Amino acid sequence: MGKLGINPFMDVYLCVRDQHAPGMLLLSAAVAMLAAISAVLALRRSRVETRREARARRYAWAATGGLALGIGGWAAHNVALLGYTAGIAITFHVACTLAALLVFAATATAATLTLVRHPTRGGLVAASLLHGGGLAVMHYLGMAAINLPLSIRW
């Protein structure tokens, strides 16, 4: 059960509905979609480069797609967070925030390069673990970056 004694997903819905600026959520969704479209287009381009001489270009396109995915995902999460109204003043530790960006950009890039280098089921599993792990680390670094006049317990 959630804090309200109902479905825990209802807690999430109520938080999004009541404590986030709708314009910032729409902007966050637009950033996420732009990042996803950019990543997919770059990865499609990397698949076109099949000749042996084009290997460097293939990996460059894959890395570009990974960077789009990582930076865009980080930006979407942070835009949504900036639209959050907690009722108290919130500031962010810059070094932790930038570390979250670097970690997610690096792991998303590593995931796309892994997938392009190893287009097998094992490559997909490895890329998924890299990307999911990077997402988790980004999330917790972002949580650590929040400065509040109270203590957070996880």
PDB file of C-alpha atoms in Angstrom:
ATOM      1  CA  MET A   1       0.000   0.000   0.000  1.00  0.00           C
ATOM      2  CA  GLY A   2       1.073   3.566  -0.628  1.00  0.00           C
ATOM      3  CA  LYS A   3       1.316   6.319   1.941  1.00  0.00           C
ATOM      4  CA  LEU A   4      -2.294   7.239   1.332  1.00  0.00           C
ATOM      5  CA  GLY A   5      -3.452   3.674   1.950  1.00  0.00           C
ATOM      6  CA  ILE A   6      -4.205   3.102  -1.727  1.00  0.00           C
ATOM      7  CA  ASN A   7      -2.342   1.802  -4.768  1.00  0.00           C
ATOM      8  CA  PRO A   8       1.302   3.072  -4.694  1.00  0.00           C
ATOM      9  CA  PHE A   9       0.986   4.129  -8.333  1.00  0.00           C
ATOM     10  CA  MET A  10      -1.757   6.503  -7.221  1.00  0.00           C
ATOM     11  CA  ASP A  11       0.815   8.191  -4.950  1.00  0.00           C
ATOM     12  CA  VAL A  12       3.011   8.776  -7.999  1.00  0.00           C
ATOM     13  CA  TYR A  13       0.076  10.068 -10.033  1.00  0.00           C
ATOM     14  CA  LEU A  14      -1.002  12.444  -7.268  1.00  0.00           C
ATOM     15  CA  CYS A  15       2.558  13.730  -6.863  1.00  0.00           C
ATOM     16  CA  VAL A  16       2.833  14.415 -10.594  1.00  0.00           C
ATOM     17  CA  ARG A  17      -0.632  16.007 -10.714  1.00  0.00           C
ATOM     18  CA  ASP A  18      -0.371  18.132  -7.570  1.00  0.00           C
ATOM     19  CA  GLN A  19       3.316  18.960  -7.130  1.00  0.00           C
ATOM     20  CA  HIS A  20       4.699  19.500 -10.644  1.00  0.00           C
ATOM     21  CA  ALA A  21       4.284  22.435 -13.020  1.00  0.00           C
ATOM     22  CA  PRO A  22       2.418  21.053 -16.067  1.00  0.00           C
ATOM     23  CA  GLY A  23       4.476  23.167 -18.485  1.00  0.00           C
ATOM     24  CA  MET A  24       7.720  21.738 -17.145  1.00  0.00           C
ATOM     25  CA  LEU A  25       6.392  18.192 -17.476  1.00  0.00           C
ATOM     26  CA  LEU A  26       5.443  18.854 -21.102  1.00  0.00           C
ATOM     27  CA  LEU A  27       8.888  20.348 -21.741  1.00  0.00           C
ATOM     28  CA  SER A  28      10.478  17.306 -20.093  1.00  0.00           C
ATOM     29  CA  ALA A  29       8.465  14.975 -22.330  1.00  0.00           C
ATOM     30  CA  ALA A  30       9.485  16.998 -25.400  1.00  0.00           C
ATOM     31  CA  VAL A  31      13.166  16.800 -24.406  1.00  0.00           C
ATOM     32  CA  ALA A  32      12.869  13.030 -23.873  1.00  0.00           C
ATOM     33  CA  MET A  33      11.185  12.535 -27.250  1.00  0.00           C
ATOM     34  CA  LEU A  34      13.769  14.677 -29.051  1.00  0.00           C
ATOM     35  CA  ALA A  35      16.575  12.698 -27.397  1.00  0.00           C
ATOM     36  CA  ALA A  36      14.975   9.360 -28.288  1.00  0.00           C
ATOM     37  CA  ILE A  37      14.367  10.364 -31.906  1.00  0.00           C
ATOM     38  CA  SER A  38      17.935  11.659 -32.223  1.00  0.00           C
ATOM     39  CA  ALA A  39      19.333   8.451 -30.748  1.00  0.00           C
ATOM     40  CA  VAL A  40      17.251   6.212 -33.010  1.00  0.00           C
ATOM     41  CA  LEU A  41      18.207   8.178 -36.132  1.00  0.00           C
ATOM     42  CA  ALA A  42      21.906   8.061 -35.208  1.00  0.00           C
ATOM     43  CA  LEU A  43      21.726   4.321 -34.492  1.00  0.00           C
ATOM     44  CA  ARG A  44      19.927   3.704 -37.785  1.00  0.00           C
ATOM     45  CA  ARG A  45      22.675   5.635 -39.531  1.00  0.00           C
ATOM     46  CA  SER A  46      25.292   3.483 -37.800  1.00  0.00           C
ATOM     47  CA  ARG A  47      23.652   0.352 -39.230  1.00  0.00           C
ATOM     48  CA  VAL A  48      23.936   1.747 -42.784  1.00  0.00           C
ATOM     49  CA  GLU A  49      27.738   1.939 -42.467  1.00  0.00           C
ATOM     50  CA  THR A  50      28.518  -1.714 -43.129  1.00  0.00           C
ATOM     51  CA  ARG A  51      31.721  -1.646 -45.188  1.00  0.00           C
ATOM     52  CA  ARG A  52      34.920  -2.515 -43.380  1.00  0.00           C
ATOM     53  CA  GLU A  53      36.337   0.964 -44.174  1.00  0.00           C
ATOM     54  CA  ALA A  54      33.274   2.578 -42.599  1.00  0.00           C
ATOM     55  CA  ARG A  55      33.749   0.942 -39.181  1.00  0.00           C
ATOM     56  CA  ALA A  56      34.971   4.189 -37.563  1.00  0.00           C
ATOM     57  CA  ARG A  57      31.931   6.072 -38.905  1.00  0.00           C
ATOM     58  CA  ARG A  58      29.621   3.317 -37.669  1.00  0.00           C
ATOM     59  CA  TYR A  59      31.016   3.608 -34.151  1.00  0.00           C
ATOM     60  CA  ALA A  60      30.943   7.419 -34.334  1.00  0.00           C
ATOM     61  CA  TRP A  61      27.221   7.340 -35.194  1.00  0.00           C
ATOM     62  CA  ALA A  62      26.575   4.821 -32.417  1.00  0.00           C
ATOM     63  CA  ALA A  63      28.454   7.012 -29.913  1.00  0.00           C
ATOM     64  CA  THR A  64      26.462  10.039 -31.090  1.00  0.00           C
ATOM     65  CA  GLY A  65      23.234   8.120 -30.504  1.00  0.00           C
ATOM     66  CA  GLY A  66      24.416   7.084 -27.041  1.00  0.00           C
ATOM     67  CA  LEU A  67      25.338  10.651 -26.137  1.00  0.00           C
ATOM     68  CA  ALA A  68      21.943  11.878 -27.353  1.00  0.00           C
ATOM     69  CA  LEU A  69      20.242   9.230 -25.241  1.00  0.00           C
ATOM     70  CA  GLY A  70      22.342   9.911 -22.126  1.00  0.00           C
ATOM     71  CA  ILE A  71      22.377  13.701 -22.233  1.00  0.00           C
ATOM     72  CA  GLY A  72      18.732  13.881 -23.326  1.00  0.00           C
ATOM     73  CA  GLY A  73      17.605  11.464 -20.605  1.00  0.00           C
ATOM     74  CA  TRP A  74      19.505  13.406 -17.962  1.00  0.00           C
ATOM     75  CA  ALA A  75      18.061  16.698 -19.248  1.00  0.00           C
ATOM     76  CA  ALA A  76      14.500  15.340 -19.281  1.00  0.00           C
ATOM     77  CA  HIS A  77      14.802  14.126 -15.688  1.00  0.00           C
ATOM     78  CA  ASN A  78      16.240  17.446 -14.539  1.00  0.00           C
ATOM     79  CA  VAL A  79      13.652  19.561 -16.346  1.00  0.00           C
ATOM     80  CA  ALA A  80      10.913  17.563 -14.604  1.00  0.00           C
ATOM     81  CA  LEU A  81      12.706  17.958 -11.283  1.00  0.00           C
ATOM     82  CA  LEU A  82      12.937  21.721 -11.781  1.00  0.00           C
ATOM     83  CA  GLY A  83       9.152  21.729 -12.194  1.00  0.00           C
ATOM     84  CA  TYR A  84       8.679  20.025  -8.805  1.00  0.00           C
ATOM     85  CA  THR A  85       7.210  22.114  -5.997  1.00  0.00           C
ATOM     86  CA  ALA A  86       8.162  20.680  -2.621  1.00  0.00           C
ATOM     87  CA  GLY A  87       6.874  23.551  -0.516  1.00  0.00           C
ATOM     88  CA  ILE A  88      10.410  24.306   0.741  1.00  0.00           C
ATOM     89  CA  ALA A  89      13.525  25.754  -0.865  1.00  0.00           C
ATOM     90  CA  ILE A  90      15.549  23.230  -2.877  1.00  0.00           C
ATOM     91  CA  THR A  91      19.058  23.768  -4.203  1.00  0.00           C
ATOM     92  CA  PHE A  92      21.380  21.397  -6.031  1.00  0.00           C
ATOM     93  CA  HIS A  93      25.006  20.439  -5.482  1.00  0.00           C
ATOM     94  CA  VAL A  94      26.624  21.210  -8.839  1.00  0.00           C
ATOM     95  CA  ALA A  95      29.357  18.553  -8.698  1.00  0.00           C
ATOM     96  CA  CYS A  96      26.877  15.721  -8.003  1.00  0.00           C
ATOM     97  CA  THR A  97      24.546  16.987 -10.720  1.00  0.00           C
ATOM     98  CA  LEU A  98      27.370  17.060 -13.272  1.00  0.00           C
ATOM     99  CA  ALA A  99      28.583  13.635 -12.128  1.00  0.00           C
ATOM    100  CA  ALA A 100      25.086  12.267 -12.805  1.00  0.00           C
ATOM    101  CA  LEU A 101      25.239  13.742 -16.319  1.00  0.00           C
ATOM    102  CA  LEU A 102      28.673  12.286 -17.021  1.00  0.00           C
ATOM    103  CA  VAL A 103      27.771   8.844 -15.686  1.00  0.00           C
ATOM    104  CA  PHE A 104      24.573   8.575 -17.701  1.00  0.00           C
ATOM    105  CA  ALA A 105      26.140   9.951 -20.890  1.00  0.00           C
ATOM    106  CA  ALA A 106      29.035   7.496 -20.544  1.00  0.00           C
ATOM    107  CA  THR A 107      26.908   4.436 -19.776  1.00  0.00           C
ATOM    108  CA  ALA A 108      24.360   5.198 -22.504  1.00  0.00           C
ATOM    109  CA  THR A 109      27.211   5.607 -24.987  1.00  0.00           C
ATOM    110  CA  ALA A 110      28.849   2.382 -23.796  1.00  0.00           C
ATOM    111  CA  ALA A 111      25.496   0.612 -24.137  1.00  0.00           C
ATOM    112  CA  THR A 112      24.941   1.740 -27.726  1.00  0.00           C
ATOM    113  CA  LEU A 113      28.522   0.899 -28.701  1.00  0.00           C
ATOM    114  CA  THR A 114      28.124  -2.548 -27.112  1.00  0.00           C
ATOM    115  CA  LEU A 115      24.923  -3.129 -29.048  1.00  0.00           C
ATOM    116  CA  VAL A 116      26.481  -2.077 -32.359  1.00  0.00           C
ATOM    117  CA  ARG A 117      29.627  -4.145 -31.749  1.00  0.00           C
ATOM    118  CA  HIS A 118      27.709  -7.225 -30.546  1.00  0.00           C
ATOM    119  CA  PRO A 119      24.264  -7.361 -32.244  1.00  0.00           C
ATOM    120  CA  THR A 120      23.376 -10.619 -30.506  1.00  0.00           C
ATOM    121  CA  ARG A 121      21.102 -11.553 -27.633  1.00  0.00           C
ATOM    122  CA  GLY A 122      24.104 -11.411 -25.281  1.00  0.00           C
ATOM    123  CA  GLY A 123      25.019  -7.959 -26.604  1.00  0.00           C
ATOM    124  CA  LEU A 124      21.457  -6.807 -26.009  1.00  0.00           C
ATOM    125  CA  VAL A 125      21.555  -8.102 -22.425  1.00  0.00           C
ATOM    126  CA  ALA A 126      24.917  -6.426 -21.774  1.00  0.00           C
ATOM    127  CA  ALA A 127      23.756  -3.138 -23.305  1.00  0.00           C
ATOM    128  CA  SER A 128      20.526  -3.258 -21.280  1.00  0.00           C
ATOM    129  CA  LEU A 129      22.428  -3.835 -18.045  1.00  0.00           C
ATOM    130  CA  LEU A 130      24.817  -0.980 -18.834  1.00  0.00           C
ATOM    131  CA  HIS A 131      22.008   1.425 -19.671  1.00  0.00           C
ATOM    132  CA  GLY A 132      19.792   0.395 -16.747  1.00  0.00           C
ATOM    133  CA  GLY A 133      22.706   0.533 -14.314  1.00  0.00           C
ATOM    134  CA  GLY A 134      23.664   3.972 -15.588  1.00  0.00           C
ATOM    135  CA  LEU A 135      20.085   5.149 -15.157  1.00  0.00           C
ATOM    136  CA  ALA A 136      20.041   3.925 -11.546  1.00  0.00           C
ATOM    137  CA  VAL A 137      23.372   5.594 -10.750  1.00  0.00           C
ATOM    138  CA  MET A 138      22.195   8.823 -12.397  1.00  0.00           C
ATOM    139  CA  HIS A 139      19.043   8.758 -10.293  1.00  0.00           C
ATOM    140  CA  TYR A 140      20.827   8.255  -6.988  1.00  0.00           C
ATOM    141  CA  LEU A 141      23.529  10.816  -7.797  1.00  0.00           C
ATOM    142  CA  GLY A 142      20.726  13.241  -8.622  1.00  0.00           C
ATOM    143  CA  MET A 143      19.050  12.464  -5.302  1.00  0.00           C
ATOM    144  CA  ALA A 144      22.365  13.026  -3.523  1.00  0.00           C
ATOM    145  CA  ALA A 145      22.673  16.389  -5.296  1.00  0.00           C
ATOM    146  CA  ILE A 146      19.497  17.747  -3.696  1.00  0.00           C
ATOM    147  CA  ASN A 147      20.174  20.122  -0.817  1.00  0.00           C
ATOM    148  CA  LEU A 148      17.222  20.436   1.545  1.00  0.00           C
ATOM    149  CA  PRO A 149      16.853  21.914   5.017  1.00  0.00           C
ATOM    150  CA  LEU A 150      15.972  18.396   6.244  1.00  0.00           C
ATOM    151  CA  SER A 151      17.397  14.906   6.018  1.00  0.00           C
ATOM    152  CA  ILE A 152      16.421  12.349   3.388  1.00  0.00           C
ATOM    153  CA  ARG A 153      16.318   8.651   4.284  1.00  0.00           C
ATOM    154  CA  TRP A 154      16.148   6.015   1.562  1.00  0.00           C
TER     155      TRP A 154
END
